[in-house]
Amino acid sequence: MRNTNVWKAAAAATVLLLAVGCGSGGNSGGGDDRGGGFRAPDVPMKKTLGKGEGEVNVIAWAGYAEDGSNDPKTDWVHPFEKQTGCKVNTKIAGTSDEMVSLMKTGQYDTVSASGDATLRLIASGDAAPVNTELVPNYKDIFAGLKKQPFNSVDGQMYGIPHGRGANLLMYRTDKVKPAPDSWRAVFEDAPKHAGKVTAYDSPIYIADAALYLMKTEPQLGIKNPYALDQKQLDAAVALLKKQHGSIGEYWSDYQKEVTAFKGGDSVIGTTWQVIANLTEAEKAPVKAVLPKEGATGWSDTWMVAAKAQHPNCAYKWLDWIVSPKVNAQVAEYFGEAPANAEACKETADPQHCATYHADDESYYKRVHFWTTPVKQCLDGRTNVQCTDYAQWTRAWTEIKG
């Protein structure tokens, strides 16, 4: 399997200006976090496709729009250009906040947004609802990725799912005994490994603490780790402040986490499957597990700009990037589960989809995918106001001291 220097840095603080109202949401992974959302701005949806405009301006994570410049054998951009006549102009973004800012310029047609950016783009009116009938390969997208709170509003898709992954618990098998099966290992039991615990460096990590509390302290009433009222947020922050004393390093660069676990500077903490694979390849004695409480996770969605100057080419790109062969190439290169079920027949590594649990919906039902926290409670509560991402960002700064 080929992997790039891909990592998703923490999204910076951005105040969410969401329209007031309630809607129905989907299931973000765990079976208990259905609920309300917000009413999206009135942005028209494309009804028909016309001739391509000759180019498309793309914002992407590194590794999502490879044209052979990094590896001559890795190129799915030029075949797209040859087939459609749409030249791809790619802007690589390092954070979700950067993606949101770039989309606001009106210079880009499509973006590979993560769940901590999608609702911001929808709420601001910068992303248009997507007509899935104009994307033939959408029919083969795993059902568990369709109409979720992070990519739809009131059952209307605002993008095409690209891939997904869980935030796992990784530990050194020679240093951490007995083998952990709970997030308790990095919260309540963190002092056992003081100075060698690691965690993802982002405000969205607050959801990991909230998920743990949701399972272990039911009296707090947390139903969705991304829908926290002030009392619930305070509880998660208190847990993370307690954990902070045992943290050796917060990570965002995956290669640094590989090095830390290999050298023993980190012995337990959050990770992605691709990082676990790379660490094992470096001969480090590690194992990654999905704890019994479940986990948070991420899923990326290709969205179309509300003011796209090249909407026809943008739709052609959406269909291309999730087509079986290309989606398989991207998934292996980046290190994730593909979104298209047919992609599992196209991977070079026949075990890739098994490794990343691509077709294991029971696995992903235990994963609560990143969803932007907003004031309108995503769990459907209307008697309280929930905390938004700006508040989470301030809290994260406080947690880190």
Short mmCIF file of C-alpha atoms in Angstrom, two decimals:
data_model
loop_
_atom_site.label_atom_id
_atom_site.label_comp_id
_atom_site.label_asym_id
_atom_site.label_seq_id
_atom_site.Cartn_x
_atom_site.Cartn_y
_atom_site.Cartn_z
CA MET A 1 0.00 0.00 0.00
CA ARG A 2 1.25 3.45 -0.92
CA ASN A 3 0.67 6.33 1.53
CA THR A 4 1.48 10.04 1.19
CA ASN A 5 2.41 12.62 3.77
CA VAL A 6 -1.27 13.21 4.40
CA TRP A 7 -2.65 14.65 7.60
CA LYS A 8 -5.58 16.74 8.62
CA ALA A 9 -4.60 19.61 10.87
CA ALA A 10 -6.98 21.10 13.38
CA ALA A 11 -9.57 23.52 12.11
CA ALA A 12 -9.11 27.03 13.46
CA ALA A 13 -11.86 28.94 15.22
CA THR A 14 -14.67 30.15 13.00
CA VAL A 15 -17.95 31.48 14.34
CA LEU A 16 -20.86 29.56 12.85
CA LEU A 17 -23.63 31.78 11.54
CA LEU A 18 -26.44 29.31 11.18
CA ALA A 19 -30.01 29.94 10.20
CA VAL A 20 -32.44 29.30 13.03
CA GLY A 21 -34.73 26.34 12.72
CA CYS A 22 -34.92 22.63 13.29
CA GLY A 23 -34.75 19.75 10.89
CA SER A 24 -34.33 16.03 11.00
CA GLY A 25 -30.91 14.51 10.92
CA GLY A 26 -29.47 11.14 10.06
CA ASN A 27 -27.36 8.76 12.04
CA SER A 28 -23.76 9.90 12.49
CA GLY A 29 -22.54 6.46 13.46
CA GLY A 30 -23.88 5.49 16.88
CA GLY A 31 -27.50 4.51 16.92
CA ASP A 32 -28.44 7.02 19.62
CA ASP A 33 -27.60 10.36 18.07
CA ARG A 34 -30.43 11.09 15.72
CA GLY A 35 -31.93 14.51 16.01
CA GLY A 36 -32.39 18.05 14.88
CA GLY A 37 -30.08 20.24 12.90
CA PHE A 38 -30.62 23.58 11.21
CA ARG A 39 -32.45 24.90 8.21
CA ALA A 40 -30.09 25.42 5.29
CA PRO A 41 -30.13 28.64 3.21
CA ASP A 42 -32.11 28.56 -0.02
CA VAL A 43 -29.42 27.70 -2.58
CA PRO A 44 -30.57 26.32 -5.94
CA MET A 45 -29.62 22.76 -6.96
CA LYS A 46 -28.42 21.95 -10.44
CA LYS A 47 -31.14 20.18 -12.45
CA THR A 48 -29.32 19.09 -15.60
CA LEU A 49 -25.79 18.73 -16.87
CA GLY A 50 -24.49 20.57 -19.90
CA LYS A 51 -21.23 20.61 -21.80
CA GLY A 52 -18.08 20.86 -19.71
CA GLU A 53 -16.63 24.35 -19.31
CA GLY A 54 -13.06 23.20 -20.01
CA GLU A 55 -11.71 23.39 -16.47
CA VAL A 56 -12.56 22.87 -12.82
CA ASN A 57 -11.02 24.51 -9.75
CA VAL A 58 -10.59 21.99 -6.93
CA ILE A 59 -9.73 22.36 -3.23
CA ALA A 60 -8.45 19.06 -1.88
CA TRP A 61 -6.59 17.33 0.89
CA ALA A 62 -3.10 16.24 -0.15
CA GLY A 63 -3.38 12.87 -1.87
CA TYR A 64 -6.90 13.36 -3.20
CA ALA A 65 -6.10 14.86 -6.62
CA GLU A 66 -2.86 13.21 -7.71
CA ASP A 67 -1.57 14.04 -11.20
CA GLY A 68 1.66 12.05 -11.23
CA SER A 69 3.87 14.90 -10.03
CA ASN A 70 4.48 13.20 -6.65
CA ASP A 71 4.62 9.69 -8.09
CA PRO A 72 4.53 9.04 -11.87
CA LYS A 73 2.55 5.86 -11.22
CA THR A 74 -0.11 7.71 -9.26
CA ASP A 75 -2.24 9.81 -11.57
CA TRP A 76 -6.01 9.94 -11.82
CA VAL A 77 -6.18 13.63 -12.83
CA HIS A 78 -4.79 13.38 -16.37
CA PRO A 79 -7.08 10.46 -17.32
CA PHE A 80 -10.01 12.58 -16.12
CA GLU A 81 -8.86 15.55 -18.19
CA LYS A 82 -8.47 13.34 -21.27
CA GLN A 83 -11.92 11.79 -20.85
CA THR A 84 -13.88 14.95 -20.03
CA GLY A 85 -11.91 17.85 -21.49
CA CYS A 86 -12.00 19.51 -18.06
CA LYS A 87 -8.57 20.71 -16.93
CA VAL A 88 -8.09 20.27 -13.17
CA ASN A 89 -6.64 23.21 -11.23
CA THR A 90 -5.91 21.93 -7.73
CA LYS A 91 -5.38 23.92 -4.55
CA ILE A 92 -4.09 21.77 -1.68
CA ALA A 93 -5.45 22.84 1.71
CA GLY A 94 -3.90 21.91 5.04
CA THR A 95 -6.88 22.56 7.34
CA SER A 96 -10.64 22.58 7.29
CA ASP A 97 -10.60 26.27 8.17
CA GLU A 98 -8.49 26.98 5.10
CA MET A 99 -10.99 25.10 2.95
CA VAL A 100 -13.87 27.15 4.34
CA SER A 101 -12.00 30.42 3.69
CA LEU A 102 -11.06 29.42 0.14
CA MET A 103 -14.63 28.47 -0.70
CA LYS A 104 -15.80 31.91 0.40
CA THR A 105 -13.66 33.54 -2.32
CA GLY A 106 -15.92 32.17 -5.04
CA GLN A 107 -12.88 31.05 -7.03
CA TYR A 108 -13.38 27.31 -6.55
CA ASP A 109 -15.92 24.82 -7.84
CA THR A 110 -15.59 21.84 -5.51
CA VAL A 111 -13.95 20.87 -2.22
CA SER A 112 -13.19 17.62 -0.35
CA ALA A 113 -14.57 18.83 2.98
CA SER A 114 -14.39 16.92 6.26
CA GLY A 115 -17.25 16.82 8.76
CA ASP A 116 -15.81 19.68 10.81
CA ALA A 117 -16.25 21.98 7.77
CA THR A 118 -19.29 20.73 5.87
CA LEU A 119 -22.01 22.31 8.01
CA ARG A 120 -20.16 25.61 7.98
CA LEU A 121 -20.16 25.58 4.18
CA ILE A 122 -23.83 24.66 4.04
CA ALA A 123 -24.89 27.20 6.66
CA SER A 124 -22.99 30.06 5.05
CA GLY A 125 -24.58 29.35 1.68
CA ASP A 126 -21.20 28.59 0.11
CA ALA A 127 -22.13 24.99 -0.77
CA ALA A 128 -25.03 23.99 -2.98
CA PRO A 129 -27.25 20.94 -2.55
CA VAL A 130 -26.04 18.17 -4.84
CA ASN A 131 -28.30 16.45 -7.34
CA THR A 132 -27.22 12.85 -6.86
CA GLU A 133 -29.11 11.80 -10.01
CA LEU A 134 -26.42 13.65 -11.97
CA VAL A 135 -23.72 11.52 -10.35
CA PRO A 136 -24.23 7.94 -11.66
CA ASN A 137 -21.66 6.39 -9.32
CA TYR A 138 -23.57 7.66 -6.28
CA LYS A 139 -25.78 4.59 -6.49
CA ASP A 140 -22.88 2.40 -5.36
CA ILE A 141 -21.88 4.53 -2.36
CA PHE A 142 -22.19 2.58 0.91
CA ALA A 143 -25.59 3.22 2.46
CA GLY A 144 -23.97 4.13 5.77
CA LEU A 145 -22.43 7.23 4.18
CA LYS A 146 -25.61 8.60 2.63
CA LYS A 147 -27.84 11.25 4.22
CA GLN A 148 -25.74 11.73 7.34
CA PRO A 149 -25.77 14.83 9.59
CA PHE A 150 -22.36 15.90 8.27
CA ASN A 151 -23.28 15.75 4.56
CA SER A 152 -27.01 16.39 4.36
CA VAL A 153 -29.83 18.53 5.72
CA ASP A 154 -33.41 17.27 5.93
CA GLY A 155 -32.54 14.32 3.70
CA GLN A 156 -30.96 16.46 0.97
CA MET A 157 -27.37 15.53 0.13
CA TYR A 158 -24.88 18.40 -0.02
CA GLY A 159 -22.09 16.36 -1.51
CA ILE A 160 -20.81 12.96 -2.57
CA PRO A 161 -19.11 10.82 0.12
CA HIS A 162 -15.47 10.06 -0.65
CA GLY A 163 -14.09 7.86 2.14
CA ARG A 164 -14.06 7.30 5.89
CA GLY A 165 -12.01 6.20 8.86
CA ALA A 166 -12.23 5.78 12.63
CA ASN A 167 -10.14 7.44 15.33
CA LEU A 168 -8.66 4.39 17.03
CA LEU A 169 -6.82 3.64 20.28
CA MET A 170 -3.20 2.62 19.62
CA TYR A 171 -0.82 1.28 22.24
CA ARG A 172 2.62 -0.32 22.57
CA THR A 173 2.05 -3.96 23.37
CA ASP A 174 5.33 -4.15 25.30
CA LYS A 175 4.54 -1.17 27.54
CA VAL A 176 0.78 -1.21 28.06
CA LYS A 177 -0.55 -4.28 29.87
CA PRO A 178 -3.12 -5.65 30.06
CA ALA A 179 -4.29 -4.83 26.56
CA PRO A 180 -6.77 -1.91 26.78
CA ASP A 181 -10.26 -2.18 25.36
CA SER A 182 -11.63 1.14 26.63
CA TRP A 183 -10.91 4.86 26.28
CA ARG A 184 -10.50 4.74 30.03
CA ALA A 185 -6.87 3.98 29.24
CA VAL A 186 -6.25 7.54 28.02
CA PHE A 187 -8.56 9.27 30.50
CA GLU A 188 -8.96 7.75 33.97
CA ASP A 189 -5.84 5.57 33.64
CA ALA A 190 -3.67 8.12 31.81
CA PRO A 191 -1.43 8.76 34.89
CA LYS A 192 -0.14 5.20 34.54
CA HIS A 193 1.67 6.39 31.42
CA ALA A 194 2.26 10.00 32.38
CA GLY A 195 4.22 11.92 29.76
CA LYS A 196 3.71 9.23 27.13
CA VAL A 197 0.02 9.66 26.31
CA THR A 198 -0.85 11.33 23.01
CA ALA A 199 -4.06 12.81 21.59
CA TYR A 200 -5.20 14.46 18.36
CA ASP A 201 -4.50 18.18 18.37
CA SER A 202 -7.84 19.75 17.48
CA PRO A 203 -10.92 21.21 19.18
CA ILE A 204 -12.89 18.36 17.61
CA TYR A 205 -11.05 16.02 20.02
CA ILE A 206 -13.42 17.31 22.69
CA ALA A 207 -15.94 14.93 21.11
CA ASP A 208 -13.72 11.98 22.12
CA ALA A 209 -14.05 12.98 25.77
CA ALA A 210 -17.77 13.56 25.30
CA LEU A 211 -18.18 10.10 23.78
CA TYR A 212 -16.43 8.52 26.76
CA LEU A 213 -18.64 10.46 29.18
CA MET A 214 -21.73 9.55 27.15
CA LYS A 215 -21.02 5.89 27.87
CA THR A 216 -19.64 6.14 31.42
CA GLU A 217 -21.63 8.99 32.99
CA PRO A 218 -25.18 8.69 31.61
CA GLN A 219 -26.45 11.19 34.18
CA LEU A 220 -24.89 13.94 32.05
CA GLY A 221 -27.48 13.19 29.39
CA ILE A 222 -25.09 13.26 26.41
CA LYS A 223 -26.78 11.66 23.40
CA ASN A 224 -24.50 12.96 20.65
CA PRO A 225 -20.81 13.82 21.26
CA TYR A 226 -21.14 16.83 18.95
CA ALA A 227 -24.25 18.22 20.68
CA LEU A 228 -23.10 19.50 24.06
CA ASP A 229 -24.84 22.09 26.20
CA GLN A 230 -22.65 24.20 28.48
CA LYS A 231 -22.80 21.76 31.40
CA GLN A 232 -21.86 18.85 29.17
CA LEU A 233 -19.04 20.80 27.52
CA ASP A 234 -17.72 21.76 30.95
CA ALA A 235 -17.63 18.08 31.93
CA ALA A 236 -15.71 17.13 28.79
CA VAL A 237 -13.29 20.02 29.29
CA ALA A 238 -12.70 18.99 32.91
CA LEU A 239 -11.86 15.45 31.79
CA LEU A 240 -9.45 16.74 29.14
CA LYS A 241 -7.77 19.12 31.59
CA LYS A 242 -7.20 16.16 33.88
CA GLN A 243 -5.79 14.18 30.97
CA HIS A 244 -3.52 17.08 29.96
CA GLY A 245 -1.20 16.38 32.88
CA SER A 246 -0.32 13.00 31.35
CA ILE A 247 -0.03 14.14 27.72
CA GLY A 248 3.48 14.03 26.30
CA GLU A 249 2.52 15.49 22.95
CA TYR A 250 -0.61 16.33 20.96
CA TRP A 251 -0.26 15.17 17.37
CA SER A 252 -1.50 16.38 14.01
CA ASP A 253 1.39 15.27 11.77
CA TYR A 254 1.01 11.52 11.32
CA GLN A 255 4.71 10.92 10.67
CA LYS A 256 5.56 12.45 14.04
CA GLU A 257 3.18 10.05 15.73
CA VAL A 258 4.80 7.11 13.94
CA THR A 259 8.22 8.28 15.16
CA ALA A 260 6.98 8.84 18.72
CA PHE A 261 5.51 5.35 19.02
CA LYS A 262 8.51 3.75 17.37
CA GLY A 263 10.89 5.48 19.77
CA GLY A 264 8.73 4.94 22.84
CA ASP A 265 8.04 8.63 23.50
CA SER A 266 4.36 7.74 23.09
CA VAL A 267 2.95 4.45 24.31
CA ILE A 268 -0.81 5.03 24.06
CA GLY A 269 -3.23 7.42 22.39
CA THR A 270 -5.51 8.16 19.46
CA THR A 271 -4.56 7.22 15.92
CA TRP A 272 -5.85 6.37 12.43
CA GLN A 273 -5.61 2.94 10.83
CA VAL A 274 -3.12 4.20 8.26
CA ILE A 275 -0.83 5.42 11.08
CA ALA A 276 -1.08 2.08 12.84
CA ASN A 277 -0.13 0.30 9.61
CA LEU A 278 2.87 2.58 9.06
CA THR A 279 4.00 2.19 12.67
CA GLU A 280 3.81 -1.59 12.42
CA ALA A 281 5.77 -1.38 9.16
CA GLU A 282 8.49 0.41 11.12
CA LYS A 283 8.69 -2.70 13.32
CA ALA A 284 7.21 -0.98 16.37
CA PRO A 285 5.22 -3.32 18.67
CA VAL A 286 1.85 -1.58 18.43
CA LYS A 287 -1.78 -2.52 18.08
CA ALA A 288 -4.81 -0.37 17.26
CA VAL A 289 -8.32 -1.17 18.49
CA LEU A 290 -11.82 0.25 18.36
CA PRO A 291 -12.67 0.53 22.08
CA LYS A 292 -15.87 -0.84 23.55
CA GLU A 293 -17.38 2.66 23.86
CA GLY A 294 -17.06 3.16 20.11
CA ALA A 295 -15.06 6.03 18.62
CA THR A 296 -15.20 9.30 16.76
CA GLY A 297 -14.20 9.27 13.12
CA TRP A 298 -14.00 11.26 9.91
CA SER A 299 -15.62 11.12 6.51
CA ASP A 300 -14.86 13.44 3.60
CA THR A 301 -17.46 14.77 1.19
CA TRP A 302 -16.98 16.34 -2.25
CA MET A 303 -19.14 19.47 -2.24
CA VAL A 304 -20.03 21.89 -5.05
CA ALA A 305 -19.70 25.63 -4.58
CA ALA A 306 -22.95 27.58 -4.64
CA LYS A 307 -21.37 30.01 -7.11
CA ALA A 308 -19.34 27.48 -9.08
CA GLN A 309 -18.11 28.93 -12.35
CA HIS A 310 -17.61 25.45 -13.81
CA PRO A 311 -20.49 23.38 -12.37
CA ASN A 312 -20.66 20.87 -15.24
CA CYS A 313 -16.98 19.98 -14.89
CA ALA A 314 -17.43 19.92 -11.12
CA TYR A 315 -20.16 17.29 -11.39
CA LYS A 316 -18.03 15.30 -13.81
CA TRP A 317 -15.22 15.39 -11.22
CA LEU A 318 -17.54 14.20 -8.44
CA ASP A 319 -18.61 11.22 -10.50
CA TRP A 320 -15.03 10.44 -11.54
CA ILE A 321 -13.44 10.63 -8.10
CA VAL A 322 -15.93 8.14 -6.62
CA SER A 323 -15.92 5.79 -9.62
CA PRO A 324 -14.79 2.29 -8.56
CA LYS A 325 -11.27 2.24 -10.00
CA VAL A 326 -10.38 5.82 -9.05
CA ASN A 327 -11.93 5.62 -5.59
CA ALA A 328 -9.87 2.47 -5.01
CA GLN A 329 -6.68 4.27 -6.10
CA VAL A 330 -7.34 7.23 -3.82
CA ALA A 331 -8.28 5.04 -0.85
CA GLU A 332 -5.06 3.02 -1.09
CA TYR A 333 -2.84 6.02 -1.71
CA PHE A 334 -4.34 8.07 1.11
CA GLY A 335 -5.03 5.24 3.53
CA GLU A 336 -8.80 5.08 4.11
CA ALA A 337 -11.92 3.08 3.43
CA PRO A 338 -13.35 3.87 -0.02
CA ALA A 339 -16.91 5.17 -0.26
CA ASN A 340 -17.88 3.19 -3.36
CA ALA A 341 -18.72 -0.44 -2.59
CA GLU A 342 -17.51 -1.49 -6.04
CA ALA A 343 -14.07 0.00 -5.32
CA CYS A 344 -13.26 -2.99 -3.13
CA LYS A 345 -13.01 -5.11 -6.30
CA GLU A 346 -10.43 -2.70 -7.74
CA THR A 347 -7.85 -2.29 -4.99
CA ALA A 348 -4.30 -3.50 -5.68
CA ASP A 349 -4.21 -4.97 -2.18
CA PRO A 350 -7.05 -7.49 -2.00
CA GLN A 351 -7.16 -7.03 1.79
CA HIS A 352 -7.42 -3.24 1.73
CA CYS A 353 -11.17 -3.04 2.31
CA ALA A 354 -11.00 -5.63 5.07
CA THR A 355 -8.18 -3.73 6.78
CA TYR A 356 -10.16 -0.49 6.71
CA HIS A 357 -13.54 -2.15 7.40
CA ALA A 358 -14.89 -0.58 4.21
CA ASP A 359 -17.90 -2.86 3.88
CA ASP A 360 -18.43 -3.51 7.58
CA GLU A 361 -21.43 -1.33 8.44
CA SER A 362 -21.68 -2.88 11.91
CA TYR A 363 -18.19 -1.50 12.56
CA TYR A 364 -19.08 2.00 11.40
CA LYS A 365 -22.29 2.04 13.39
CA ARG A 366 -19.96 2.37 16.36
CA VAL A 367 -18.21 5.38 14.83
CA HIS A 368 -19.52 8.91 15.41
CA PHE A 369 -18.23 10.91 12.46
CA TRP A 370 -16.94 14.44 12.91
CA THR A 371 -19.84 16.87 12.70
CA THR A 372 -19.51 20.60 13.25
CA PRO A 373 -20.93 21.55 16.68
CA VAL A 374 -23.66 24.18 16.32
CA LYS A 375 -25.93 26.12 18.68
CA GLN A 376 -29.00 24.29 17.39
CA CYS A 377 -28.57 20.98 19.20
CA LEU A 378 -27.90 18.15 16.77
CA ASP A 379 -29.54 15.66 19.13
CA GLY A 380 -32.92 17.33 18.70
CA ARG A 381 -33.12 19.15 22.04
CA THR A 382 -34.94 22.48 21.86
CA ASN A 383 -35.06 23.39 25.56
CA VAL A 384 -31.34 24.27 25.68
CA GLN A 385 -28.76 25.91 23.45
CA CYS A 386 -25.78 23.81 22.53
CA THR A 387 -22.20 25.02 22.27
CA ASP A 388 -20.75 25.75 18.84
CA TYR A 389 -17.33 25.21 17.29
CA ALA A 390 -16.09 28.66 18.28
CA GLN A 391 -16.77 27.79 21.93
CA TRP A 392 -15.03 24.44 21.48
CA THR A 393 -12.01 26.20 20.03
CA ARG A 394 -11.77 28.56 22.99
CA ALA A 395 -12.15 25.58 25.32
CA TRP A 396 -9.37 23.70 23.51
CA THR A 397 -7.00 26.62 24.00
CA GLU A 398 -7.88 26.59 27.70
CA ILE A 399 -7.34 22.83 27.94
CA LYS A 400 -3.85 23.11 26.49
CA GLY A 401 -3.02 25.90 28.92
#
